[in-house]
mmCIF file of C-alpha atoms in Angstrom:
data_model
loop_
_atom_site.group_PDB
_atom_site.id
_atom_site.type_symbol
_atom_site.label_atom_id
_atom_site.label_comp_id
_atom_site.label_asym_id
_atom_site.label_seq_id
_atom_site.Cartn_x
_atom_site.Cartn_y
_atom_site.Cartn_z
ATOM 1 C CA UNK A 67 92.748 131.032 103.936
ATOM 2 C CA UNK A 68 93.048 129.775 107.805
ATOM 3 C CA UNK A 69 95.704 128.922 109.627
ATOM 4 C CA UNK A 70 94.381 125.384 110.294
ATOM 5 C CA UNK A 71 94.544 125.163 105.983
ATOM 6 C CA UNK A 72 97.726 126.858 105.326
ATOM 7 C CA UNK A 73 99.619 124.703 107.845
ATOM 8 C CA UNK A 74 99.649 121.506 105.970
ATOM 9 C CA UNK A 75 100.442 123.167 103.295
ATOM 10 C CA UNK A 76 103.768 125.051 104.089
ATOM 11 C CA UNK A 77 106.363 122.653 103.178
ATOM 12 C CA UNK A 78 104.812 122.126 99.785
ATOM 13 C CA UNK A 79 104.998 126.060 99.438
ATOM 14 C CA UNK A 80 108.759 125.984 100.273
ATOM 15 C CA UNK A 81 109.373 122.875 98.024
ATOM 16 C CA UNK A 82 107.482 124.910 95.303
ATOM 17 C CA UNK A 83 104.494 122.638 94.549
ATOM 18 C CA UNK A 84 101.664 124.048 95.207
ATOM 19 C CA UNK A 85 99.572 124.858 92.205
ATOM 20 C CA UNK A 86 100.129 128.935 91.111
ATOM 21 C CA UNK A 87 96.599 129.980 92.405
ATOM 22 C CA UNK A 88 96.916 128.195 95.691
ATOM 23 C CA UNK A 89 100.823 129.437 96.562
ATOM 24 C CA UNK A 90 99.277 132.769 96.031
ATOM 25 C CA UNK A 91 96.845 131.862 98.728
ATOM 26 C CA UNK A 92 99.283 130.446 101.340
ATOM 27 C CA UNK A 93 101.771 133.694 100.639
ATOM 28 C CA UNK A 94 98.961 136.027 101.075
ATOM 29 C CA UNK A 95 98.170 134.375 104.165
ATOM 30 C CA UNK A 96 102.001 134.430 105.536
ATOM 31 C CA UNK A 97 102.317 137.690 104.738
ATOM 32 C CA UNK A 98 99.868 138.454 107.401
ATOM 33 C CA UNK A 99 100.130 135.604 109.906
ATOM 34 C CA UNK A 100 103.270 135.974 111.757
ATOM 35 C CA UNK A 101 102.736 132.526 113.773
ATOM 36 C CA UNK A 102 102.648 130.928 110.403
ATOM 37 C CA UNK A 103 105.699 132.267 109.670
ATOM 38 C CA UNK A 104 106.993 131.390 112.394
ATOM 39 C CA UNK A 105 106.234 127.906 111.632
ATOM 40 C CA UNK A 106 107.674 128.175 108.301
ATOM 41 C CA UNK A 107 111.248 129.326 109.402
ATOM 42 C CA UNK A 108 111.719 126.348 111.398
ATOM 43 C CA UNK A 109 110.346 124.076 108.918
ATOM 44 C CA UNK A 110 112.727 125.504 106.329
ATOM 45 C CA UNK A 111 115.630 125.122 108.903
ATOM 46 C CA UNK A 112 115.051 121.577 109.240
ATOM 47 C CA UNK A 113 115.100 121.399 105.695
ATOM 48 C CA UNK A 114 117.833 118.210 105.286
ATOM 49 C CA UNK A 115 120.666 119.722 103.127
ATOM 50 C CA UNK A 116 123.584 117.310 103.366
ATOM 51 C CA UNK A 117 125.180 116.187 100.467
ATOM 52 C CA UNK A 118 126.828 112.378 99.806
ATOM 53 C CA UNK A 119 131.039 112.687 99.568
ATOM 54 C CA UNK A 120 131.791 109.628 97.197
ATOM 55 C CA UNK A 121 135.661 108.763 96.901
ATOM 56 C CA UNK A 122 137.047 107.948 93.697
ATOM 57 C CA UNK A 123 137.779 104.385 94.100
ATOM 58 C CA UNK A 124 134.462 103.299 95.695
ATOM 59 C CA UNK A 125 132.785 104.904 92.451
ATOM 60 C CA UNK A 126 134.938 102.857 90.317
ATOM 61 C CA UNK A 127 133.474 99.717 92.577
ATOM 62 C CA UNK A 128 129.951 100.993 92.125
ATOM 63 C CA UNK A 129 130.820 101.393 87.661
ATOM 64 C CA UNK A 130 132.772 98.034 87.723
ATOM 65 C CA UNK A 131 129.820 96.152 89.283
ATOM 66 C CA UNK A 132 127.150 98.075 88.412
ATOM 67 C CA UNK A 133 127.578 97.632 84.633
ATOM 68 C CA UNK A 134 125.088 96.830 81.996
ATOM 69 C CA UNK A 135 127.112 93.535 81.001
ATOM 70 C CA UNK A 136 127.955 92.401 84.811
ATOM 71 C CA UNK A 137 124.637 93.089 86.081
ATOM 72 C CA UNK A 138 123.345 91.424 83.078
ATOM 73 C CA UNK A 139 124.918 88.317 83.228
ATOM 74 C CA UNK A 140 124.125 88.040 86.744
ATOM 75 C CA UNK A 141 120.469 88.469 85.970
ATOM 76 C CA UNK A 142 120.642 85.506 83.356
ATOM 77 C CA UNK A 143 122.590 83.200 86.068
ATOM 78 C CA UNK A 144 119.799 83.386 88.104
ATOM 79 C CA UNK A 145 117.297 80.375 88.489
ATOM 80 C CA UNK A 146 113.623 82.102 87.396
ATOM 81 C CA UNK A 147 111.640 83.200 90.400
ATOM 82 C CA UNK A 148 109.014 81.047 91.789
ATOM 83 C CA UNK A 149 105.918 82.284 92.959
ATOM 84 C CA UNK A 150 103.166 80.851 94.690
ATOM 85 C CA UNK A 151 99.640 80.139 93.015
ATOM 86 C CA UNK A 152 98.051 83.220 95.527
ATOM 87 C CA UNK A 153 100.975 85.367 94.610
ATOM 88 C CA UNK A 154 100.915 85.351 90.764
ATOM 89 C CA UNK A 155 96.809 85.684 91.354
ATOM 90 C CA UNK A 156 97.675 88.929 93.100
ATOM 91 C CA UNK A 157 99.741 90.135 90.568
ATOM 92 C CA UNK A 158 97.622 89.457 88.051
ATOM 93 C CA UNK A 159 94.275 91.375 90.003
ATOM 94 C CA UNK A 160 96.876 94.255 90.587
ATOM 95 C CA UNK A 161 98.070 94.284 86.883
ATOM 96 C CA UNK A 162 96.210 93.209 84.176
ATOM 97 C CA UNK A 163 92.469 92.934 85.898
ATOM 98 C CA UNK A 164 92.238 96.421 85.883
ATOM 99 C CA UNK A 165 89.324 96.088 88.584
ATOM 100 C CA UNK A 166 89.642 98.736 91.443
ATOM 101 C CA UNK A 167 90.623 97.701 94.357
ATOM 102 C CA UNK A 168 87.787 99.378 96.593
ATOM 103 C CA UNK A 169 85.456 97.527 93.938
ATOM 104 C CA UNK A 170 87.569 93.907 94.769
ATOM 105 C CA UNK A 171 87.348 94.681 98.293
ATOM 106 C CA UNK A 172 83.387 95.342 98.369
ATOM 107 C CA UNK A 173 82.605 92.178 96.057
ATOM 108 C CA UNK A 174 85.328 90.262 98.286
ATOM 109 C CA UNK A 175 82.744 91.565 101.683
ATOM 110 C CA UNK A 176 79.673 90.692 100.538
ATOM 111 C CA UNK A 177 80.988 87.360 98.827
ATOM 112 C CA UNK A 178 81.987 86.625 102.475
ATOM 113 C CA UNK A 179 78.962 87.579 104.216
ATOM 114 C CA UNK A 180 76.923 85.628 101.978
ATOM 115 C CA UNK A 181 79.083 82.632 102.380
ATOM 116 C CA UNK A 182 78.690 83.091 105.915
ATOM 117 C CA UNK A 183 74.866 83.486 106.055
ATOM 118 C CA UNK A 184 74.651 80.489 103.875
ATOM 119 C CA UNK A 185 77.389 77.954 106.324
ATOM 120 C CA UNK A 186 75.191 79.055 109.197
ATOM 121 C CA UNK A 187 71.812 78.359 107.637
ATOM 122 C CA UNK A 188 73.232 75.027 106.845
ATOM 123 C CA UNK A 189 74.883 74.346 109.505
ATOM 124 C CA UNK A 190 71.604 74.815 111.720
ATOM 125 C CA UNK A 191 69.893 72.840 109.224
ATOM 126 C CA UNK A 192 71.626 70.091 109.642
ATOM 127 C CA UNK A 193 71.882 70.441 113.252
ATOM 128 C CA UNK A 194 67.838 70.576 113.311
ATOM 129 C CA UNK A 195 67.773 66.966 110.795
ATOM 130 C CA UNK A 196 70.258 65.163 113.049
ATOM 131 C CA UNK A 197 68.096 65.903 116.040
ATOM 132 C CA UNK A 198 64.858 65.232 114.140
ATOM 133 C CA UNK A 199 66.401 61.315 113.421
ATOM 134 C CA UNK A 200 67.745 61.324 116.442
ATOM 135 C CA UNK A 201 64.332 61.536 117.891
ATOM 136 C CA UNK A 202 62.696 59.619 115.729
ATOM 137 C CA UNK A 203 64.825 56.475 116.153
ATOM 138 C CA UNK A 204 64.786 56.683 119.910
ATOM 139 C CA UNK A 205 60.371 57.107 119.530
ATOM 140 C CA UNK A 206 60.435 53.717 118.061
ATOM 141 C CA UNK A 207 61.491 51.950 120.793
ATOM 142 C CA UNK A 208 62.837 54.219 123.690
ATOM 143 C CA UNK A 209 61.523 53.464 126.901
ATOM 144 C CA UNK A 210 63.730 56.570 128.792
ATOM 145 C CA UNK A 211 62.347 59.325 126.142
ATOM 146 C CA UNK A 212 59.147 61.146 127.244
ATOM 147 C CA UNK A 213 56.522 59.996 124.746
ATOM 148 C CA UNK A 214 54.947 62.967 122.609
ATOM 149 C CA UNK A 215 51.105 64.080 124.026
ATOM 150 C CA UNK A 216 48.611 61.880 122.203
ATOM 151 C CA UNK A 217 46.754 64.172 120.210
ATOM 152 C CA UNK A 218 43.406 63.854 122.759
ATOM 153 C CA UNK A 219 44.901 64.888 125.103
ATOM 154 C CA UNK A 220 46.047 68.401 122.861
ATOM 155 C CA UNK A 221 44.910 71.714 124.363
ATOM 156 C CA UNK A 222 45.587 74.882 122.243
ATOM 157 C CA UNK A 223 46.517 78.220 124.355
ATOM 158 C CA UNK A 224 43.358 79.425 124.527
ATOM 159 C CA UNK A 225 41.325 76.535 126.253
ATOM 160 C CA UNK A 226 40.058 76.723 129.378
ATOM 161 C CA UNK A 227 38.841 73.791 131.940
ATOM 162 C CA UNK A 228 35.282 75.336 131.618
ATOM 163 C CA UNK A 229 35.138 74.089 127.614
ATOM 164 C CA UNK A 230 35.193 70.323 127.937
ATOM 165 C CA UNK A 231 33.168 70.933 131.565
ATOM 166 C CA UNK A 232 35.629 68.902 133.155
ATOM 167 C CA UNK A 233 36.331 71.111 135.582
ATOM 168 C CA UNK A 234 35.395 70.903 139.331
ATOM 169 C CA UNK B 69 136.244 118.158 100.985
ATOM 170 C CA UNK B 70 135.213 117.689 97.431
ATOM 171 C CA UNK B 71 131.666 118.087 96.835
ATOM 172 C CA UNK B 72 129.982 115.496 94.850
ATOM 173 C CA UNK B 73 129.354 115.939 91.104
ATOM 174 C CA UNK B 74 127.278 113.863 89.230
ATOM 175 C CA UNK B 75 129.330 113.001 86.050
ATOM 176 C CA UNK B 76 127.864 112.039 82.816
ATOM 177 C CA UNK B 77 129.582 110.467 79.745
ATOM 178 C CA UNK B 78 127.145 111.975 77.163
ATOM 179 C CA UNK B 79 123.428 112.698 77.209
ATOM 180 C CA UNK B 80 121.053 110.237 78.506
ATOM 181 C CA UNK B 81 117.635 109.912 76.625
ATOM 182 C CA UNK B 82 114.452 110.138 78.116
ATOM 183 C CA UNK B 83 113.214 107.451 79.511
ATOM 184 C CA UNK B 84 110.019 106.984 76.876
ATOM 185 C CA UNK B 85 112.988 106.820 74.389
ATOM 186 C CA UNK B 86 114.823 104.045 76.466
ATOM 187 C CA UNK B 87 111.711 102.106 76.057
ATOM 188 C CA UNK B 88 111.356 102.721 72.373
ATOM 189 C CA UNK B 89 114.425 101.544 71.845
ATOM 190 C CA UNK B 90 113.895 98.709 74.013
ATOM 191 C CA UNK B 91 111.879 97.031 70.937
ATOM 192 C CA UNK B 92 115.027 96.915 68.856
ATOM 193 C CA UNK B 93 117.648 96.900 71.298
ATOM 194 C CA UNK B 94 116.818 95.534 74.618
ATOM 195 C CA UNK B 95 120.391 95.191 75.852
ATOM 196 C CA UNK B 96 121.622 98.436 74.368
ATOM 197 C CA UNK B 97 118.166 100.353 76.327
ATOM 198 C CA UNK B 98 119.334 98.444 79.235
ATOM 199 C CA UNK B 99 122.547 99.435 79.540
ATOM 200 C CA UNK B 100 121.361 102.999 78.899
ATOM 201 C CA UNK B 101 118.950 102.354 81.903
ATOM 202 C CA UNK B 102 121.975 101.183 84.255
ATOM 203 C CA UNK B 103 123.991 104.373 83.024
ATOM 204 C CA UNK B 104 121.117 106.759 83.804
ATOM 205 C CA UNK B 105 119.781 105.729 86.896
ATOM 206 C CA UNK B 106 123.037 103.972 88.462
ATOM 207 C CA UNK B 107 124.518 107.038 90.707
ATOM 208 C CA UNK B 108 121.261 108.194 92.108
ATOM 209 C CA UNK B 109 120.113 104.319 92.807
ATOM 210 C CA UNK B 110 123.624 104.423 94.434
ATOM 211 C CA UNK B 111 123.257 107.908 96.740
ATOM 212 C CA UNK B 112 120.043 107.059 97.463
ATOM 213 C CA UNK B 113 120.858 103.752 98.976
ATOM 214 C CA UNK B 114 124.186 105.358 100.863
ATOM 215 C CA UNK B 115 121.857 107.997 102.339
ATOM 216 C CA UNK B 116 119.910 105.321 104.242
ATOM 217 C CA UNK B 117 122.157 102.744 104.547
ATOM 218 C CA UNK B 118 125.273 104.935 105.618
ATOM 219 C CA UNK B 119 128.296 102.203 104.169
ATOM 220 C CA UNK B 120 129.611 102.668 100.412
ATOM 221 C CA UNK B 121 129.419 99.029 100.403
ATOM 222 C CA UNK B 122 126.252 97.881 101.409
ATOM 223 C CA UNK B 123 124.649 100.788 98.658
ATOM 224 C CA UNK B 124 126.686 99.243 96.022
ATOM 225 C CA UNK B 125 125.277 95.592 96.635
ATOM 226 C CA UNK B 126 121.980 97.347 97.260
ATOM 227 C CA UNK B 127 122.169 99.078 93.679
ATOM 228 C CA UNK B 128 123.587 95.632 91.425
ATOM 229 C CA UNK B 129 120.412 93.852 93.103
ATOM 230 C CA UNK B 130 118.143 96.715 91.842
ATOM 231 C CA UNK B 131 119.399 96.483 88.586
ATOM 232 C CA UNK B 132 119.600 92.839 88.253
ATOM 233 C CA UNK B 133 116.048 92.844 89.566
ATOM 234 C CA UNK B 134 115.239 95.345 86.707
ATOM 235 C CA UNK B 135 116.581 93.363 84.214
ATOM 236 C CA UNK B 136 113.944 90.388 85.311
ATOM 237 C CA UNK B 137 110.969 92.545 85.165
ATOM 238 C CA UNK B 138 109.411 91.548 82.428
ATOM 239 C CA UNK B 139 106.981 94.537 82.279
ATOM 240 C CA UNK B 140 110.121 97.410 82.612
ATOM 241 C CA UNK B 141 110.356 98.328 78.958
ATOM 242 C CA UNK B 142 105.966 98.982 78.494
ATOM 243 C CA UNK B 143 104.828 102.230 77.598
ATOM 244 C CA UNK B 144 102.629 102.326 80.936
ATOM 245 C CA UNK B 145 105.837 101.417 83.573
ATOM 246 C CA UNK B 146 106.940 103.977 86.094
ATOM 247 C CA UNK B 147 110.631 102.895 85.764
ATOM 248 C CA UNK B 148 112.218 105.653 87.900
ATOM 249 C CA UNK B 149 109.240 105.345 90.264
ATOM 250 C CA UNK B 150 110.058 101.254 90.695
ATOM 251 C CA UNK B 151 113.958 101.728 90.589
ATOM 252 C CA UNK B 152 113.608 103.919 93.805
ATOM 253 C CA UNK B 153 110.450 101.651 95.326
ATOM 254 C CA UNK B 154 112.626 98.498 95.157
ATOM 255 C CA UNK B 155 115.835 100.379 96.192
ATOM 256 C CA UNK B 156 113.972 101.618 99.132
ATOM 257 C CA UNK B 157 112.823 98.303 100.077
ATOM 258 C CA UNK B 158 116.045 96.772 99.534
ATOM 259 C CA UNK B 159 117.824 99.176 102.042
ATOM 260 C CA UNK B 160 114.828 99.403 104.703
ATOM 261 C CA UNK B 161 115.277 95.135 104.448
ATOM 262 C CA UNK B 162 118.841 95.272 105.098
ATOM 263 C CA UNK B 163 118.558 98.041 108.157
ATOM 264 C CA UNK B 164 116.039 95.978 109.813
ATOM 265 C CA UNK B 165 118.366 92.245 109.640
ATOM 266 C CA UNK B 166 121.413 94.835 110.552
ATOM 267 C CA UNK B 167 119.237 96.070 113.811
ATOM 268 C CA UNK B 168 118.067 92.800 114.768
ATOM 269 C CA UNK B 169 121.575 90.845 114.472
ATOM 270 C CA UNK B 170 123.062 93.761 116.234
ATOM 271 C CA UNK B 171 120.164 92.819 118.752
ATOM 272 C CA UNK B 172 121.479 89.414 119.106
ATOM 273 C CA UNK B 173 125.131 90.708 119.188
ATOM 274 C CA UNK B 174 124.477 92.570 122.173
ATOM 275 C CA UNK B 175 124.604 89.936 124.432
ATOM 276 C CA UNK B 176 127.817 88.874 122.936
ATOM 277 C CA UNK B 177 131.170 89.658 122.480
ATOM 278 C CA UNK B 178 131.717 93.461 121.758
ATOM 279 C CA UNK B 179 132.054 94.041 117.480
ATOM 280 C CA UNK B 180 135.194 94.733 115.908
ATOM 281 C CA UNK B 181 135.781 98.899 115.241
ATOM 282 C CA UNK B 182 133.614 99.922 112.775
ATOM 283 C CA UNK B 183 134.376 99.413 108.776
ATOM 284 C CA UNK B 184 136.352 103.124 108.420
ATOM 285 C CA UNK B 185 134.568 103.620 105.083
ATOM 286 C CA UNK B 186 131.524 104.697 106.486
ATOM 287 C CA UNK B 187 129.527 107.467 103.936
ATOM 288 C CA UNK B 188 130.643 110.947 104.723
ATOM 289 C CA UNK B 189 128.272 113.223 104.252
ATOM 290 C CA UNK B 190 129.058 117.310 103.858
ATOM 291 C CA UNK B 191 127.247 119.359 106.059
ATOM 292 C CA UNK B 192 126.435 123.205 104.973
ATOM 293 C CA UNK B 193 126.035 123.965 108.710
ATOM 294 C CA UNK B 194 125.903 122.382 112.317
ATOM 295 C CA UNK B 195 122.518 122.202 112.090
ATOM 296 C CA UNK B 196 122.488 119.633 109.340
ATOM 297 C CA UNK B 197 124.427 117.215 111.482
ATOM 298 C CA UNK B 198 121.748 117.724 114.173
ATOM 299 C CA UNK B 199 119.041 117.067 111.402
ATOM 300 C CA UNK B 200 121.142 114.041 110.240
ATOM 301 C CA UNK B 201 120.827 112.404 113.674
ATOM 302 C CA UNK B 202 117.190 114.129 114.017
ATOM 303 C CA UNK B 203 115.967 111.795 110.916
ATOM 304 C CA UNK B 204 117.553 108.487 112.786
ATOM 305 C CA UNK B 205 114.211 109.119 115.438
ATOM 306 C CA UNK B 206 112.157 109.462 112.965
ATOM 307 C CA UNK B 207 109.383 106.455 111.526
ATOM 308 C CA UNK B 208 110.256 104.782 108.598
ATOM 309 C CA UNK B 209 107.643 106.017 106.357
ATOM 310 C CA UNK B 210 108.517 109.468 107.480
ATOM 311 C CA UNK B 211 112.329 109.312 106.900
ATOM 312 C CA UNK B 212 112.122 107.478 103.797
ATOM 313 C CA UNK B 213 109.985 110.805 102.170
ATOM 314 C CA UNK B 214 112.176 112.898 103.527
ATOM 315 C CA UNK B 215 115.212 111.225 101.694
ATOM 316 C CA UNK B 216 113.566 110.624 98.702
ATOM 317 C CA UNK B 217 112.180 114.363 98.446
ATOM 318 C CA UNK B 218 115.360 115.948 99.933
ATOM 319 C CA UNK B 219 118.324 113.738 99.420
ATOM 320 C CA UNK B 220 117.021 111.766 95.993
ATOM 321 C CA UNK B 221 115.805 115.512 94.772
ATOM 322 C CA UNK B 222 112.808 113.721 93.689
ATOM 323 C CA UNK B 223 109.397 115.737 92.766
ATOM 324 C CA UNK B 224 106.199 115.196 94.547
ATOM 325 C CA UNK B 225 104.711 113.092 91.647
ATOM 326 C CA UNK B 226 107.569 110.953 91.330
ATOM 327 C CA UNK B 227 107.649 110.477 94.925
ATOM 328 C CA UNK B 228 103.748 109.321 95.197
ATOM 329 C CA UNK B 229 105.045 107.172 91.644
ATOM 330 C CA UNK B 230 107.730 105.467 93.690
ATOM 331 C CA UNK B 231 105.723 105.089 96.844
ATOM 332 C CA UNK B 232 102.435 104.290 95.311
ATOM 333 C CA UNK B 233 100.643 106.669 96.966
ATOM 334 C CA UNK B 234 98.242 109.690 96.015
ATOM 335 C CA UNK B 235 99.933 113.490 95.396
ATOM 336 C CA UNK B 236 97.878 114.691 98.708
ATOM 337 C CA UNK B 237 99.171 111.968 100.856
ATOM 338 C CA UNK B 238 102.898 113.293 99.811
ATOM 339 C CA UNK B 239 102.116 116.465 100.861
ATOM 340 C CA UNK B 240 100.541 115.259 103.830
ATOM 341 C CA UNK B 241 102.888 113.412 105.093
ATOM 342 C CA UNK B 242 106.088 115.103 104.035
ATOM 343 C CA UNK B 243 104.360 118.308 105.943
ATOM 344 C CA UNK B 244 104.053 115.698 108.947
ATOM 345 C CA UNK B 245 107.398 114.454 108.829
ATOM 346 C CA UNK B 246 108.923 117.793 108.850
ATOM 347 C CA UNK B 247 106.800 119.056 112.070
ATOM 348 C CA UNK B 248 108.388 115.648 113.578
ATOM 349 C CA UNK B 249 112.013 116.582 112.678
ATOM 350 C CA UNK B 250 111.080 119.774 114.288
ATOM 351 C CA UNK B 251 109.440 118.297 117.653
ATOM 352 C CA UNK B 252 112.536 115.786 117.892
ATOM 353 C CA UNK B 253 115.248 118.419 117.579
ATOM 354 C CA UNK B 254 113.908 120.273 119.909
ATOM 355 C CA UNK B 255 114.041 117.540 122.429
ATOM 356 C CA UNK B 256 117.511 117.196 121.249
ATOM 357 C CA UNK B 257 118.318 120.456 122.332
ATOM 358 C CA UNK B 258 116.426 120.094 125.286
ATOM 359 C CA UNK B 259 118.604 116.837 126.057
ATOM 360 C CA UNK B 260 121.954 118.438 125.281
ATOM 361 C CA UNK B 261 121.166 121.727 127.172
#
C-alpha cells in the first residue's frame, strides 16, 4: 500500500474501523513508513478527549423536563404541523416512492429539456404565424409594404441573362 | 472535579425491542426511548452548544419532536441515527441566531457577564484545551463529525446513519477534519509563540 492510500485512511485505523484485512495493510505499511507515522502521532494527539462535567442539580433540570410524561404532554399541546403541498411531495418521493434519487434527478433533466425544446419550437412557431398574418393583412391593402415579385418576373439561382436573350 | 458517569436505573432494551413494544405500549416504549437516549441527546447538545441550559431545551424539543414522528416506532427507522440528526440541527440552528444577534449586539451596548453556568469540560491534558478552541475554527460539517465520533462515542455507521451519508464519506471526512485540527493548531502555536 502507498502512502497517498494509507493517508486517508489513518484515523479510521486509530478509531479501529478499518476492515481486519485492510488494518493489516495500513500497519504493515506504518511499520515501514516513518513519515506516515509521523502523521499518525499528531493525528492521534489531536484526538479530542474532553469529557462533559454535569452538576447535580442541572441533571435533575434535564430528568424533570426531559421526562416521558412532560415531554409527552407537551407534544400533544402542540397544534399539528403544517406543511406545504411541495413539502409533503418531498417527503413522500424521499419515503415511500422508493425511486432513487440519481434516477428522479435524470427523469427530472430530460423532462426539462424536453419541455424546453418543445416551449421553443412553439414559441418560434407562433412567432413565424403572427408574422405570416401580419403580412398577409398588410398585402391586401398596404401601399408602404414592398409587393412580393410577380411570378414572371421569378429567376431561379441558376439563370443567366443569356437564357431569355435579353441581354445586351 | 468529578468525572461524569452515565447512570442508569436498570437495563435499557434494545432499541428493535422498544419498537416491538411500541405495538402494545406506545407510551410505555416511549418513555423507555426518553430514558435511553436522554443523557447522550443532552452531552451531545452541551458539547456544541457550551450552556447546561440551552442543551436541556435543545434535548425536550428533540424528544417532543420524536414523539410527533409518526414513522419512529417502524421496523426500518434509524431512531438513534434521527435523535442525533435533529439534535445536531437543533444546536447548529441555535449557534447560528446566537452568532448573528451577537452580530447585531455589537454595535450596542456591551452584554451583561456571561451566565456563570457555562459547561465545564475536564481536560486530560493542556493540549485538549488547545484542541477545544482548535475545533471552534473549524467548518461546521467538520466539527460536527468530530463531536459526534469523539464526544457522542458514536461508530462510523451510526455516524453516516445520523448524517445520512455513505461509510466512505465518514472516513473521508473525519480523516479531513482531523488534518484541519492539525493545520489550525499549529497556527495556534505559531500565533502564541
Amino acid at each position: 500500500m502507498r502512502c497517498r492510500h494509507v493517508r486517508p485512511r489513518i484515523v479510521a485505523h486509530q478509531d479501529g474501523e478499518l476492515a481486519p484485512g485492510e488494518a493489516h495493510l495500513v500497519s504493515e505499511h506504518l511499520s515501514r513508513c516513518s513519515d506516515c507515522r509521523q502523521l499518525e502521532r499528531r493525528l492521534a494527539a489531536v484526538t479530542p478527549q474532553a469529557r462533559l462535567l454535569v452538576p447535580p442539580d442541572v441533571r435533575a433540570r434535564l430528568h424533570a423536563r426531559v421526562d416521558g410524561p412532560v415531554v409527552r404532554s407537551i407534544a400533544a399541546s402542540r397544534p399539528p404541523e403544517r406543511r406545504s403541498v411541495f413539502a409533503s411531495l418531498w417527503a413522500w418521493i424521499q419515503r415511500d416512492a422508493e425511486v432513487p434519487m440519481g434516477a428522479l434527478l435524470g427523469y427530472g433533466f430530460v423532462l426539462a429539456v424536453v419541455m424546453a425544446w418543445g416551449l421553443s419550437n412553439w414559441w418560434t412557431l407562433g412567432a413565424i404565424e403572427a408574422r405570416l398574418d401580419a403580412h398577409q393583412t398588410t398585402t391586401a391593402g398596404a401601399s408602404d409594404l414592398p409587393s412580393p415579385i410577380p411570378a414572371e418576373q421569378y429567376r431561379p439561382a441558376s439563370w443567366t441573362p443569356e437564357e431569355d436573350g435579353d441581354y445586351h | 472535579m468529578r468525572s461524569l458517569r452515565l447512570v442508569q436505573d436498570g437495563p435499557l432494551p434494545e432499541d428493535d425491542d422498544i419498537k416491538a413494544l411500541a405495538a402494545e405500549a406506545p407510551e410505555a416504549a416511549q418513555d423507555l426511548v426518553v430514558r435511553k437516549y436522554r443523557d447522550a441527546i443532552f452531552h451531545h447538545a452541551a458539547y456544541i452548544l457550551k450552556d447546561y441550559e440551552e442543551a436541556i431545551d435543545v434535548a425536550q424539543e428533540v424528544f417532543i419532536k420524536a414523539m410527533r414522528e409518526e414513522r419512529f416506532f417502524e421496523p426500518d427507522f434509524k431512531m438513534k441515527a434521527w435523535l442525533y440528526r435533529v439534535t445536531s440541527n437543533l444546536c447548529f440552528n441555535m449557534v447560528r441566531d446566537r452568532k448573528r444577534r451577537a452580530a447585531i449586539l455589537e454595535g450596542m451596548e456591551k452584554p451583561e457577564a456571561t451566565d456563570p453556568r457555562q459547561v465545564d469540560m475536564v481536560y486530560r491534558t493542556e493540549q485538549q484545551q488547545s484542541v477545544l478552541e482548535a475545533l471552534e475554527q473549524l467548518t461546521d460539517n467538520h466539527r460536527r463529525i468530530l463531536m459526534l465520533r469523539y464526544y457522542s462515542d458514536l461508530s462510523y455507521a451510526e455516524i453516516a446513519e445520523a448524517l445520512d451519508i455513505k461509510l466512505g464519506t465518514v472516513m473521508s471526512r473525519l480523516s479531513r477534519a482531523k488534518r484541519q485540527l492539525v493545520e489550525v493548531l499549529d497556527d495556534l502555536r505559531v500565533l502564541q509563540s
